[in-house]
PDB file of C-alpha atoms and ligand atoms in Angstrom:
ATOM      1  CA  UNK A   1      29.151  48.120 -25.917  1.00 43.00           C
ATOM      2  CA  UNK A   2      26.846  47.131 -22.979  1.00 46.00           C
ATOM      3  CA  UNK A   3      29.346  48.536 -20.429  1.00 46.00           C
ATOM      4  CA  UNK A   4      29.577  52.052 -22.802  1.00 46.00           C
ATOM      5  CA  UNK A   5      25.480  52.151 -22.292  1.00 44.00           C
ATOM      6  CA  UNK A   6      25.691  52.001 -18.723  1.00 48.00           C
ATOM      7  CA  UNK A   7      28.476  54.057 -18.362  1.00 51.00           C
ATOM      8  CA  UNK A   8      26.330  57.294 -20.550  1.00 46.00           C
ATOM      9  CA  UNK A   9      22.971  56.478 -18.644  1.00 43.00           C
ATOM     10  CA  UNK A  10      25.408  56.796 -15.728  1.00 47.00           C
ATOM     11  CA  UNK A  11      26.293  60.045 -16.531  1.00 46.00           C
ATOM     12  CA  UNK A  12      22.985  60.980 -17.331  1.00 43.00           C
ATOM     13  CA  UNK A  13      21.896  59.961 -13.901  1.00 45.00           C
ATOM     14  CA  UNK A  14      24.765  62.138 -12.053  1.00 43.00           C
ATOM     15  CA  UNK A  15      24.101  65.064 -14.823  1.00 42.00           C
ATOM     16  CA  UNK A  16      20.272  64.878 -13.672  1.00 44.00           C
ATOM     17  CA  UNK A  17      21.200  64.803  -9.842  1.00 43.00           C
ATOM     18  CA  UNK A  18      23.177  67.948 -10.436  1.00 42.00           C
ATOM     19  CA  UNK A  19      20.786  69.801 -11.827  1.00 42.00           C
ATOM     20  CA  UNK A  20      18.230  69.083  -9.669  1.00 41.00           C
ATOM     21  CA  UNK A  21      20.805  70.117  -7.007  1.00 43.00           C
ATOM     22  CA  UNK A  22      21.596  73.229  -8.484  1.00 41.00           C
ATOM     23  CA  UNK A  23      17.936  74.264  -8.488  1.00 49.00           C
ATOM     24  CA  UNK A  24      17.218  73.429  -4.953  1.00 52.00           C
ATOM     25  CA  UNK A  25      18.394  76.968  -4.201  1.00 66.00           C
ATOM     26  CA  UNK A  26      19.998  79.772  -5.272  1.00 72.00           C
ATOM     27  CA  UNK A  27      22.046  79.087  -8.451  1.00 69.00           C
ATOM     28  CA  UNK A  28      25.842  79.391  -7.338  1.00 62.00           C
ATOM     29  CA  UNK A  29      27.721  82.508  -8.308  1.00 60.00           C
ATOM     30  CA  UNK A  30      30.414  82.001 -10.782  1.00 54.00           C
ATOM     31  CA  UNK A  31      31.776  85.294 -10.129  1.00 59.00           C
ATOM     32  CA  UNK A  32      32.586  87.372  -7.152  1.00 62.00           C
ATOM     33  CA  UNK A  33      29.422  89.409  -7.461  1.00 67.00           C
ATOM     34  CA  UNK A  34      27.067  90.641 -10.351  1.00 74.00           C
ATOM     35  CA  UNK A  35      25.705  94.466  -9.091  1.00 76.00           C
ATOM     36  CA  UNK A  36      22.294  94.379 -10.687  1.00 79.00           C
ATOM     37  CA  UNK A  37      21.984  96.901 -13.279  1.00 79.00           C
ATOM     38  CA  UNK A  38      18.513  97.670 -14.958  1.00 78.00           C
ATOM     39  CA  UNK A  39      21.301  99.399 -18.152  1.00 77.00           C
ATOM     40  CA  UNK A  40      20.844  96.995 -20.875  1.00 72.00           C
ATOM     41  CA  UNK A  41      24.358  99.004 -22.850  1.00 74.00           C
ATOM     42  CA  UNK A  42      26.384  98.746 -19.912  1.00 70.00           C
ATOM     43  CA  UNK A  43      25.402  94.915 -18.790  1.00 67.00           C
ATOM     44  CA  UNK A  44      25.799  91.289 -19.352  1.00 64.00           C
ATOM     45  CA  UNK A  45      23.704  88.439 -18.679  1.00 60.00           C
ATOM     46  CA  UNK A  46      24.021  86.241 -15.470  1.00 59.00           C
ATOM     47  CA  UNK A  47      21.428  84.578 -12.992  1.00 57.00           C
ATOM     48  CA  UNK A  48      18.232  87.014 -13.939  1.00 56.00           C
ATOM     49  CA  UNK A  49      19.613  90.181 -13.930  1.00 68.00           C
ATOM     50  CA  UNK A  50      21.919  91.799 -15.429  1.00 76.00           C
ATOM     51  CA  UNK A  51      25.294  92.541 -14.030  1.00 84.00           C
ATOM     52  CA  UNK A  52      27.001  95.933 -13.988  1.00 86.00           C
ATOM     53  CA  UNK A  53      30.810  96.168 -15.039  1.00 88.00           C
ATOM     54  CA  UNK A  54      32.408  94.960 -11.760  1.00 89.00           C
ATOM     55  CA  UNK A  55      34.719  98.212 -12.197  1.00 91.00           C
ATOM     56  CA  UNK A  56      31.991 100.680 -11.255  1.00 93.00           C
ATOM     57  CA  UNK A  57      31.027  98.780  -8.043  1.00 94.00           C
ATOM     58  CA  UNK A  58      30.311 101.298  -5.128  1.00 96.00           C
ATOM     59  CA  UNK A  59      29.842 100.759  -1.561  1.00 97.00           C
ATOM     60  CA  UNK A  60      26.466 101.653  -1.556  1.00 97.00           C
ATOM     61  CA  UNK A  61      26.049  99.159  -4.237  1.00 96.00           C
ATOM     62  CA  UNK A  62      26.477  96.681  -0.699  1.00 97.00           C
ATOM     63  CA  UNK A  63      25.071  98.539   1.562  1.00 98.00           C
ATOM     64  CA  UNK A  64      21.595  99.747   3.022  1.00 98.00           C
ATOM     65  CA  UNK A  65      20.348 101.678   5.847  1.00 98.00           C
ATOM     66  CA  UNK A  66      16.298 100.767   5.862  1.00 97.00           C
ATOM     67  CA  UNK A  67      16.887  98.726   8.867  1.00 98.00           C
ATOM     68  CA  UNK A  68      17.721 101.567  10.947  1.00 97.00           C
ATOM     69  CA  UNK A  69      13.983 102.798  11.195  1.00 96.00           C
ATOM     70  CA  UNK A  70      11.120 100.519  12.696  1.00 97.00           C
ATOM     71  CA  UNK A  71       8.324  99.560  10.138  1.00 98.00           C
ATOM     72  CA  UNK A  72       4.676 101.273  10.215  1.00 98.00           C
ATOM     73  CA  UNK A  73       2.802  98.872  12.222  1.00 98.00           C
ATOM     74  CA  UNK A  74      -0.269 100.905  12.268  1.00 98.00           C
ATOM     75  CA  UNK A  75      -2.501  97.998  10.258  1.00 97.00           C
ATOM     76  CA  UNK A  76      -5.114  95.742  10.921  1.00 96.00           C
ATOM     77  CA  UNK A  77      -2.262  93.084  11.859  1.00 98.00           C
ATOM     78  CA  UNK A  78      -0.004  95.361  13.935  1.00 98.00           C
ATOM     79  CA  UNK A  79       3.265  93.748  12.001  1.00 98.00           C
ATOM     80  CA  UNK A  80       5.350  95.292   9.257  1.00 98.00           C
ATOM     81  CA  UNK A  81       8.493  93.603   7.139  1.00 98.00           C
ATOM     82  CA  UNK A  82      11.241  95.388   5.441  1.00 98.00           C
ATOM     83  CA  UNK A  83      13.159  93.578   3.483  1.00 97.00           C
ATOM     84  CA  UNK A  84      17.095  93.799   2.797  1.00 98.00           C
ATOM     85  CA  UNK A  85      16.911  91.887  -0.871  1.00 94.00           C
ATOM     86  CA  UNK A  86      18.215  92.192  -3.722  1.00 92.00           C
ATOM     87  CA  UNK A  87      15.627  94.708  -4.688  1.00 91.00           C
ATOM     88  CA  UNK A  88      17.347  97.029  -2.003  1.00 95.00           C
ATOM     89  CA  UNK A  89      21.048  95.775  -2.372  1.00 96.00           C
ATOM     90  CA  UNK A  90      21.485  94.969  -6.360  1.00 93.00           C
ATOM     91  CA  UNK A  91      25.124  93.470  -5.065  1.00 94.00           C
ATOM     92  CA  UNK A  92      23.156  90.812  -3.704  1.00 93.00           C
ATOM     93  CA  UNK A  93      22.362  89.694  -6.967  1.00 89.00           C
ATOM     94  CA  UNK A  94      23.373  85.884  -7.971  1.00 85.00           C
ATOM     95  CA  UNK A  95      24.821  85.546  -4.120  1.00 90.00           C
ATOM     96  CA  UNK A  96      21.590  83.549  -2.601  1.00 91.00           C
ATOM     97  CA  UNK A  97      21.139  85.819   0.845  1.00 95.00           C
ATOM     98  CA  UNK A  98      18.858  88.402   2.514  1.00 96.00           C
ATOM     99  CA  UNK A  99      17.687  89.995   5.169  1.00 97.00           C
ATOM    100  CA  UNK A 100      14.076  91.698   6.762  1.00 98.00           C
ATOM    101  CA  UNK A 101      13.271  93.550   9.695  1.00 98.00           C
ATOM    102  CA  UNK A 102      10.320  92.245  11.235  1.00 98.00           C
ATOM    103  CA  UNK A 103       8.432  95.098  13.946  1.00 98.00           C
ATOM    104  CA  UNK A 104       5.343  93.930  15.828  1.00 98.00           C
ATOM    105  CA  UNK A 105       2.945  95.721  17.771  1.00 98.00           C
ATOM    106  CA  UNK A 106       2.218  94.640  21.062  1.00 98.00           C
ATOM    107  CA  UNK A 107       0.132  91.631  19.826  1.00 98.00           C
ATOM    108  CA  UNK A 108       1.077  92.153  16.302  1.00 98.00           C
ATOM    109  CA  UNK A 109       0.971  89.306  13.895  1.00 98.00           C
ATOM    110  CA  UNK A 110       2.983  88.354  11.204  1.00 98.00           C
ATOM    111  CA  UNK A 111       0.053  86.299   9.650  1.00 98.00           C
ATOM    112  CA  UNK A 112       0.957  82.695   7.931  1.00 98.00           C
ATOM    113  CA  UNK A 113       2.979  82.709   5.257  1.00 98.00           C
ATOM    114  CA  UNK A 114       5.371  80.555   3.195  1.00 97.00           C
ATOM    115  CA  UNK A 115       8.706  81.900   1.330  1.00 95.00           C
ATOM    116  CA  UNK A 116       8.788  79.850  -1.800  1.00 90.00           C
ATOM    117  CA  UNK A 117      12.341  80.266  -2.594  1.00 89.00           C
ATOM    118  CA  UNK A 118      13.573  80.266   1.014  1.00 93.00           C
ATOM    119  CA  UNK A 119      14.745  78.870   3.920  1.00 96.00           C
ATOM    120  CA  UNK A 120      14.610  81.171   7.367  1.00 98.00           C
ATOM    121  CA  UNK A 121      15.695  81.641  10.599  1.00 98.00           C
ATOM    122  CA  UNK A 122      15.035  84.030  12.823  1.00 98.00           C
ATOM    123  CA  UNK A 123      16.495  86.148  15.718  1.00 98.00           C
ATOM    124  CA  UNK A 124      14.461  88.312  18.208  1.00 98.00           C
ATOM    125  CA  UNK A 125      16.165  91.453  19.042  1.00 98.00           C
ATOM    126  CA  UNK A 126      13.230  92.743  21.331  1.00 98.00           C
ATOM    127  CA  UNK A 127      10.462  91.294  22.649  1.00 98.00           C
ATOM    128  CA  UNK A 128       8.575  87.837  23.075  1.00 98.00           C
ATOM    129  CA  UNK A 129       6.995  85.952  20.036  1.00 98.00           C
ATOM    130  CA  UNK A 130       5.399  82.613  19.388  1.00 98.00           C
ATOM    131  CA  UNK A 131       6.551  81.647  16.459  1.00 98.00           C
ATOM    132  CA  UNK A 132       5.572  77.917  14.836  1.00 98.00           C
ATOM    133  CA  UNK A 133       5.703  76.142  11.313  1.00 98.00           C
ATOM    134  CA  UNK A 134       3.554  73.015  10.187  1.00 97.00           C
ATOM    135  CA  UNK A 135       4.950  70.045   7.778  1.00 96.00           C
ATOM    136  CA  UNK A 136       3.784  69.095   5.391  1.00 96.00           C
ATOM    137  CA  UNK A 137       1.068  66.718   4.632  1.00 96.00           C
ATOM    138  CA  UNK A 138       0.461  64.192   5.591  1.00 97.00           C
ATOM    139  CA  UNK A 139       1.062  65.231   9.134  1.00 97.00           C
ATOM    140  CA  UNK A 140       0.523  68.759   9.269  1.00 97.00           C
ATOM    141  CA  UNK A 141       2.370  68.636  12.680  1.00 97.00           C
ATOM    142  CA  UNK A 142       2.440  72.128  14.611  1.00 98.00           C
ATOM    143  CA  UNK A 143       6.034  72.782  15.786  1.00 98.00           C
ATOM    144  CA  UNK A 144       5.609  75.891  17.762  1.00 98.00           C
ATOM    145  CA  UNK A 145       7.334  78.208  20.247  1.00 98.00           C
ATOM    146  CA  UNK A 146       7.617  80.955  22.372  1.00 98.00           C
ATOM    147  CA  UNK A 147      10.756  82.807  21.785  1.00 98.00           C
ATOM    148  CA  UNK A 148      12.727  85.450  23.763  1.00 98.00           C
ATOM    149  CA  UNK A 149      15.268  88.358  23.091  1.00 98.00           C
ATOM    150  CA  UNK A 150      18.307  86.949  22.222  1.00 98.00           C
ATOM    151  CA  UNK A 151      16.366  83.456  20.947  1.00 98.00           C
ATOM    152  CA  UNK A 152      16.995  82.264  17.206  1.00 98.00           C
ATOM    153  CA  UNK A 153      14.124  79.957  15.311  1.00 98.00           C
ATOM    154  CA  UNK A 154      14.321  78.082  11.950  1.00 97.00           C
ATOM    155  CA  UNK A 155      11.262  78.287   9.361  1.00 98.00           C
ATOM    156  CA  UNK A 156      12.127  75.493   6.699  1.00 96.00           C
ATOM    157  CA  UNK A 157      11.832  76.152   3.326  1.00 94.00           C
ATOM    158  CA  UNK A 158       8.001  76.477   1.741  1.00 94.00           C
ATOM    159  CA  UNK A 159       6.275  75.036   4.977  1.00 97.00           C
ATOM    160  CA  UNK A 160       3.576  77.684   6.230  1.00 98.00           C
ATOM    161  CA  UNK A 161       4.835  79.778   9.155  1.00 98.00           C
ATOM    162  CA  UNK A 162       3.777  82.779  11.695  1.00 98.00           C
ATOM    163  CA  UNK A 163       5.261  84.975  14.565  1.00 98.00           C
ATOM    164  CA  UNK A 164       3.096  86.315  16.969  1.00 98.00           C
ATOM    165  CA  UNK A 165       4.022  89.473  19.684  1.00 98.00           C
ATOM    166  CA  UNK A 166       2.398  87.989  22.607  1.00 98.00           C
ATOM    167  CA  UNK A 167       4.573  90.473  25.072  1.00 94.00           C
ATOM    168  CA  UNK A 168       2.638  93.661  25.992  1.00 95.00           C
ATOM    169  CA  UNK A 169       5.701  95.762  24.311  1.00 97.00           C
ATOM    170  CA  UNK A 170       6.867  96.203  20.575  1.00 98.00           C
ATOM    171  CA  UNK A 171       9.044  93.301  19.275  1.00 98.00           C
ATOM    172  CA  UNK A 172      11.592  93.480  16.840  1.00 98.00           C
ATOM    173  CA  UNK A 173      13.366  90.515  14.750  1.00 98.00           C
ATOM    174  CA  UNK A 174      15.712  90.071  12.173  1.00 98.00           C
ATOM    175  CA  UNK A 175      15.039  86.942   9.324  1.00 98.00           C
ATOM    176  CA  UNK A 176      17.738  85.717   7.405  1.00 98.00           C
ATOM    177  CA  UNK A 177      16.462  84.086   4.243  1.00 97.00           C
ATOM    178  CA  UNK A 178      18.139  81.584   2.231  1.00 95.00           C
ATOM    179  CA  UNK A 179      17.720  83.368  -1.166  1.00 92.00           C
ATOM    180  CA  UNK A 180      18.281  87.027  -2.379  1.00 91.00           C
ATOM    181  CA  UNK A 181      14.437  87.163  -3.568  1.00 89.00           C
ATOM    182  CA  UNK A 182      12.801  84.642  -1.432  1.00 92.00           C
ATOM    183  CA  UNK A 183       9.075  85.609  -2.666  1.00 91.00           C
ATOM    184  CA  UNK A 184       6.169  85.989   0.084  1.00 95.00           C
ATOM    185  CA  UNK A 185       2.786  84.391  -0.420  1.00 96.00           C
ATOM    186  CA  UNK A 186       0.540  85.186   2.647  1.00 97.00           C
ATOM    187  CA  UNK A 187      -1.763  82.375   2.993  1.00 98.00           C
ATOM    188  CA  UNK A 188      -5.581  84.591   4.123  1.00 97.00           C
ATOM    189  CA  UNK A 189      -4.485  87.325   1.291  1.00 97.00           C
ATOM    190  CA  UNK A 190      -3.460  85.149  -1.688  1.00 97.00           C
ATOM    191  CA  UNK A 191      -6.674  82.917  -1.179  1.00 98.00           C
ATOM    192  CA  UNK A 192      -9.430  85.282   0.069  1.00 98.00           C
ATOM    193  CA  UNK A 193      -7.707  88.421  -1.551  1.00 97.00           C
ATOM    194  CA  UNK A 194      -6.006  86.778  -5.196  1.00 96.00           C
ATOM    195  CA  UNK A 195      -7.708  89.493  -8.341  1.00 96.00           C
ATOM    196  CA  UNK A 196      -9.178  87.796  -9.816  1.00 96.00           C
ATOM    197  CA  UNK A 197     -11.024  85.923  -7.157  1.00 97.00           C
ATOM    198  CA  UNK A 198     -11.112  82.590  -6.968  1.00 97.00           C
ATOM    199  CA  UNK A 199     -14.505  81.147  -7.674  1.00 97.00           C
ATOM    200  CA  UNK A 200     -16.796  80.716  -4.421  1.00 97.00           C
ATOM    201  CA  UNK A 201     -17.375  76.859  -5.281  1.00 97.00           C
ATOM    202  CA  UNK A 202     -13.127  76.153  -4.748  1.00 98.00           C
ATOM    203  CA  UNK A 203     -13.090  78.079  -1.545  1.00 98.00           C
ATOM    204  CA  UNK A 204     -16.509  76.751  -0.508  1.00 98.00           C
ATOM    205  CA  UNK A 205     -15.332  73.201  -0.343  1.00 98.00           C
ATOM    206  CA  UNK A 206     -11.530  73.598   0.192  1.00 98.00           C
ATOM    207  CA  UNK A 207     -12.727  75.649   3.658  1.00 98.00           C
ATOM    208  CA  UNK A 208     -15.620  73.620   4.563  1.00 98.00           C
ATOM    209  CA  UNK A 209     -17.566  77.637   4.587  1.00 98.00           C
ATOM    210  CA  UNK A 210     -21.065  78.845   3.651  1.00 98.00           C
ATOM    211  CA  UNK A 211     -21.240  80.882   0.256  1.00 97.00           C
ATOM    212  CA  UNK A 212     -21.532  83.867   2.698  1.00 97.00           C
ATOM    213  CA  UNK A 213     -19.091  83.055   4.702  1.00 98.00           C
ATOM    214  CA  UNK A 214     -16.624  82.456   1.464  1.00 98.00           C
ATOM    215  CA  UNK A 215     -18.361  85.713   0.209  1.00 97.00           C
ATOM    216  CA  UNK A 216     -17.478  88.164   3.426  1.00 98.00           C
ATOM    217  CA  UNK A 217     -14.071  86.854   3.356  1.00 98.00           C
ATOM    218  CA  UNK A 218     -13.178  88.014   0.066  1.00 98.00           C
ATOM    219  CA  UNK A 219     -15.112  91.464   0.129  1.00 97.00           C
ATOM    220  CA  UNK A 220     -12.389  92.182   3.270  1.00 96.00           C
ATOM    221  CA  UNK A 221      -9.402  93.994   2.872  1.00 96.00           C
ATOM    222  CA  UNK A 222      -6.478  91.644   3.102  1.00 97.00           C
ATOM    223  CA  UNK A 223      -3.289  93.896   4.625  1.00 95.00           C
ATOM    224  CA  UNK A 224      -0.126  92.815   2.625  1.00 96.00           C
ATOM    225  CA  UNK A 225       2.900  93.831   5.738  1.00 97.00           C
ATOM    226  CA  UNK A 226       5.480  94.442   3.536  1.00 96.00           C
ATOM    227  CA  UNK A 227       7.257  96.830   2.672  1.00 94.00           C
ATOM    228  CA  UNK A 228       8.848  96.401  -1.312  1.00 87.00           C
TER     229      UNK A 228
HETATM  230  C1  LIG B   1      15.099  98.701 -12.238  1.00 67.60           C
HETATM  231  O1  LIG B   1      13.853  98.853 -12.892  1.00 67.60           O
HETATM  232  C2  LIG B   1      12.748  98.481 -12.103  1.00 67.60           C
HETATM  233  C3  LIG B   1      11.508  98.520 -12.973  1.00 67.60           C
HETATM  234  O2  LIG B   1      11.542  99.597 -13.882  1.00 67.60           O
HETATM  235  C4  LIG B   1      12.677  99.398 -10.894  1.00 67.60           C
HETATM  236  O3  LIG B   1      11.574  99.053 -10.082  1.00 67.60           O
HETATM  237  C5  LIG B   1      13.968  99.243 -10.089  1.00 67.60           C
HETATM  238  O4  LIG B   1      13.975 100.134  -9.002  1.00 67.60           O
HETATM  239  C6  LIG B   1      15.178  99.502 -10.963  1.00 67.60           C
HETATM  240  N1  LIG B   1      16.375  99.132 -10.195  1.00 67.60           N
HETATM  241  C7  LIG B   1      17.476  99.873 -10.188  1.00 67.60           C
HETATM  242  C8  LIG B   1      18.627  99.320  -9.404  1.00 67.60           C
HETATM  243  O5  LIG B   1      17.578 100.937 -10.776  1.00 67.60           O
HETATM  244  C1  LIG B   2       1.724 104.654   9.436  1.00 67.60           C
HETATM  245  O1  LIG B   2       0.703 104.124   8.613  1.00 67.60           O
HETATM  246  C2  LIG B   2      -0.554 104.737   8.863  1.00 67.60           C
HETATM  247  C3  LIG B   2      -1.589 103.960   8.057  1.00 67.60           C
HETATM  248  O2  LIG B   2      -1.191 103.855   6.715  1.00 67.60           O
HETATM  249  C4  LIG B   2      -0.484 106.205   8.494  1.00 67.60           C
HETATM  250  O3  LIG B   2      -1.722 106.812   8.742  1.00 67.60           O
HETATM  251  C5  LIG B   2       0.597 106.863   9.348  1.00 67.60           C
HETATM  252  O4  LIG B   2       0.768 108.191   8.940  1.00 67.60           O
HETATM  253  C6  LIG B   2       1.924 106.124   9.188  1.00 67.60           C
HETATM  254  N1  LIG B   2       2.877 106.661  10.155  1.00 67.60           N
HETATM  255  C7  LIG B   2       4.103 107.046   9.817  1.00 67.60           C
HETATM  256  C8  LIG B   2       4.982 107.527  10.942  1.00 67.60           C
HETATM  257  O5  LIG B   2       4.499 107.032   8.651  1.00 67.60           O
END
């Protein structure tokens, strides 16, 4: 009887490592591939959206061509990202990749940011960028980089990140993220730009910032440089 317990609380020890496995990323596909569909008569259920009838899979269903064309860097950070997600490929869906095209201005910044659902690395195709990631607390370590045509850099999963275009020509890089809707939340914009905003007392003492200070920062325009 004793041995039975163990044995089921066991189990329910493996069953609970699995799941938290299973959630770490991407669910795994149980199926070739799941074309999104936004057709409720002609779907079925898997992974958050819903699949279309494998049968009536197209090419273009894979495919997409809006990395041919440099992003509109003309904003106040000189940086623009188009992504390749699932929200431009729906046969992404359920498989747990994507893409973006990252341009930059000379001195163009893709501000910090985390990707809550993904891990990233990155390859410069043009162009020199210093690129860098911090840990988490309690460290908060800097690990940081200057990066070349050709070079390749990891972002880990959640931690805050940045690239900078510290050449005096345009810069272009390609991310590969760990997730086929990794989610962006740019750190400046979400705090000083969330609607509604966040009271002046949080961001008063969280910054260590005068009321006007907190005040000036949130009146400013706060350039999201994506493209969706
Ligand atoms: C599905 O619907 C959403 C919201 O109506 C829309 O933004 C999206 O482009 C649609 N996707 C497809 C593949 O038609
Ligand atoms: C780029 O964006 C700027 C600012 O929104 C706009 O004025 C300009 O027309 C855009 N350029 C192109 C080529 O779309």
């Amino acid at each position: 009887m004793k041995k039975m317990v163990a044995n089921t609380l066991a189990y329910i020890a493996l069953f609970a490592m699995a799941f938290s496995l299973a959630y770490a990323s991407d669910p795994s596909p149980l199926q070739d591939f799941c074309v999104a569909v936004n057709d409720t008569n002609a779907a079925v259920f898997v992974n958050g959206k819903f699949c279309q009838d494998p049968k009536l899979a197209t090419p273009n269903d894979f495919s997409f061509s809006g990395l041919r064309l440099p992003g509109n860097t003309s904003n106040q950070l000189g940086s623009m990202v188009t992504p390749a997600s699932v929200a431009q490929i729906p046969g992404l869906n359920t498989l747990g990749v994507s893409l973006a095209r990252v341009d930059y201005a000379p001195y163009g910044l893709n501000p910090p940011h985390t990707h809550p659902r993904a891990t990233e690395i990155l390859t410069v195709l043009e162009g020199t960028l210093y690129v860098g990631f911090v840990t988490s607390n309690p460290d908060n370590r800097l690990i940081s980089k200057v990066l070349y045509k050709g070079d390749v850099f990891v972002f880990p999963q959640g931690l805050i990140h940045f690239q900078l275009n510290v050449g005096t020509t345009n810069a272009v890089a390609i991310a590969s993220l760990s997730s086929q809707n990794p989610g962006v939340i740019t750190i400046a914009r979400a705090v000083f730009g969330s609607k509604p905003a966040i009271s002046v007392d949080v961001l008063t003492k969280a910054f260590q910032l005068d009321k006007d200070v907190v005040a000036n920062l949130q009146s400013k325009f706060w350039t999201d440089n994506h493209t969706y």
